[in-house]
Amino acid sequence: MSKYMQLTVTVRPHYEPDLERTYPHLARHLGRFDPARPLRNPSLYELTGELDQLLYRHEGTRLGEVLLKYHGKLKNLHKSIEKSIADWDLAQADKFLYSMEDVFEEIELELD
């Protein structure tokens, strides 16, 4: 690493056009307790990083039930993405991000 500079890798959302239109059911459920959350367009990676907080906040709701079902899979993917980024294996991190999107597609279908 340089003495005065560093490289960073960031996972940013890239929805067409936003979270609310890409995952309308998820956004609706997220917005029940925090109306501004869907408007901030958090990435799925960011949401997964906050999964335990989301489970606590949405305990006893349909969203809480569905997130709990996928909790282990999402946490493992998040950890794998972090490790891949730390190892600078960005192609592998991207594959894990695709897998995370697949899980969120399943979540969206269950929230229908």
Short mmCIF file of C-alpha atoms in Angstrom, two decimals:
data_model
loop_
_atom_site.label_atom_id
_atom_site.label_comp_id
_atom_site.label_asym_id
_atom_site.label_seq_id
_atom_site.Cartn_x
_atom_site.Cartn_y
_atom_site.Cartn_z
CA MET A 1 0.00 0.00 0.00
CA SER A 2 1.17 3.48 -0.78
CA LYS A 3 2.24 5.66 2.11
CA TYR A 4 -0.37 8.37 1.38
CA MET A 5 -2.96 6.67 -0.80
CA GLN A 6 -5.02 3.53 -0.75
CA LEU A 7 -7.21 1.57 -3.09
CA THR A 8 -10.80 0.85 -2.13
CA VAL A 9 -13.48 -1.40 -3.52
CA THR A 10 -17.09 -0.39 -3.02
CA VAL A 11 -20.32 -2.26 -3.69
CA ARG A 12 -22.81 0.31 -4.99
CA PRO A 13 -26.44 -0.19 -5.93
CA HIS A 14 -27.22 -0.21 -9.65
CA TYR A 15 -30.98 -0.57 -9.96
CA GLU A 16 -32.92 0.27 -13.09
CA PRO A 17 -34.25 2.77 -12.02
CA ASP A 18 -34.37 2.26 -8.21
CA LEU A 19 -34.92 -0.26 -5.41
CA GLU A 20 -38.63 0.51 -5.21
CA ARG A 21 -39.28 -0.43 -8.85
CA THR A 22 -36.84 -3.34 -8.93
CA TYR A 23 -38.06 -4.96 -5.71
CA PRO A 24 -41.47 -3.34 -5.07
CA HIS A 25 -42.63 -5.82 -2.41
CA LEU A 26 -39.36 -5.65 -0.49
CA ALA A 27 -39.33 -1.84 -0.67
CA ARG A 28 -42.93 -1.66 0.56
CA HIS A 29 -42.16 -3.89 3.55
CA LEU A 30 -38.92 -2.03 4.35
CA GLY A 31 -40.74 1.29 4.16
CA ARG A 32 -43.30 0.36 6.81
CA PHE A 33 -40.91 1.10 9.69
CA ASP A 34 -38.51 3.43 7.87
CA PRO A 35 -40.25 5.26 5.00
CA ALA A 36 -36.97 6.83 3.82
CA ARG A 37 -35.06 3.53 3.52
CA PRO A 38 -36.26 2.54 0.02
CA LEU A 39 -35.70 6.12 -1.17
CA ARG A 40 -32.02 5.90 -0.14
CA ASN A 41 -31.61 2.97 -2.56
CA PRO A 42 -29.45 0.75 -0.35
CA SER A 43 -27.62 -2.01 -2.17
CA LEU A 44 -28.66 -5.59 -1.50
CA TYR A 45 -25.16 -6.08 -0.07
CA GLU A 46 -25.77 -3.19 2.35
CA LEU A 47 -29.17 -4.58 3.34
CA THR A 48 -27.60 -7.97 3.99
CA GLY A 49 -24.97 -6.31 6.18
CA GLU A 50 -27.85 -4.90 8.26
CA LEU A 51 -29.77 -8.18 8.25
CA ASP A 52 -29.73 -8.71 12.02
CA GLN A 53 -31.07 -5.18 12.60
CA LEU A 54 -33.74 -5.71 9.96
CA LEU A 55 -34.79 -8.98 11.59
CA TYR A 56 -35.07 -7.24 14.96
CA ARG A 57 -37.03 -4.31 13.54
CA HIS A 58 -39.38 -6.51 11.51
CA GLU A 59 -39.86 -9.29 14.06
CA GLY A 60 -43.36 -10.73 13.83
CA THR A 61 -43.98 -9.39 10.32
CA ARG A 62 -44.09 -11.17 6.99
CA LEU A 63 -40.77 -9.55 6.03
CA GLY A 64 -39.19 -10.79 9.26
CA GLU A 65 -40.40 -14.34 8.57
CA VAL A 66 -39.03 -14.36 5.03
CA LEU A 67 -35.69 -12.78 5.97
CA LEU A 68 -35.28 -15.30 8.77
CA LYS A 69 -35.76 -18.12 6.26
CA TYR A 70 -32.87 -16.79 4.13
CA HIS A 71 -30.73 -15.46 7.00
CA GLY A 72 -28.02 -18.13 6.87
CA LYS A 73 -27.68 -18.08 3.11
CA LEU A 74 -27.46 -14.28 2.98
CA LYS A 75 -24.97 -14.02 5.86
CA ASN A 76 -22.73 -16.65 4.24
CA LEU A 77 -22.85 -14.81 0.91
CA HIS A 78 -22.04 -11.50 2.63
CA LYS A 79 -19.07 -13.06 4.38
CA SER A 80 -17.87 -14.66 1.13
CA ILE A 81 -18.13 -11.33 -0.70
CA GLU A 82 -16.15 -9.57 2.05
CA LYS A 83 -13.44 -12.24 1.87
CA SER A 84 -13.28 -12.11 -1.92
CA ILE A 85 -12.93 -8.33 -1.86
CA ALA A 86 -10.24 -8.53 0.84
CA ASP A 87 -8.37 -11.06 -1.32
CA TRP A 88 -8.83 -8.84 -4.40
CA ASP A 89 -10.69 -11.68 -6.11
CA LEU A 90 -13.26 -9.35 -7.62
CA ALA A 91 -14.50 -11.83 -10.23
CA GLN A 92 -15.45 -14.22 -7.42
CA ALA A 93 -17.03 -11.38 -5.42
CA ASP A 94 -19.13 -10.54 -8.48
CA LYS A 95 -20.32 -14.16 -8.72
CA PHE A 96 -21.37 -14.04 -5.07
CA LEU A 97 -23.20 -10.76 -5.72
CA TYR A 98 -25.17 -12.48 -8.50
CA SER A 99 -26.04 -15.26 -6.06
CA MET A 100 -27.18 -12.66 -3.54
CA GLU A 101 -29.43 -11.11 -6.19
CA ASP A 102 -30.93 -14.56 -6.82
CA VAL A 103 -31.78 -14.88 -3.13
CA PHE A 104 -33.42 -11.45 -3.13
CA GLU A 105 -35.45 -12.48 -6.19
CA GLU A 106 -36.75 -15.42 -4.14
CA ILE A 107 -37.51 -13.08 -1.23
CA GLU A 108 -39.39 -10.73 -3.56
CA LEU A 109 -41.51 -13.63 -4.84
CA GLU A 110 -42.34 -14.74 -1.29
CA LEU A 111 -43.38 -11.22 -0.30
CA ASP A 112 -45.84 -11.03 -3.22
#
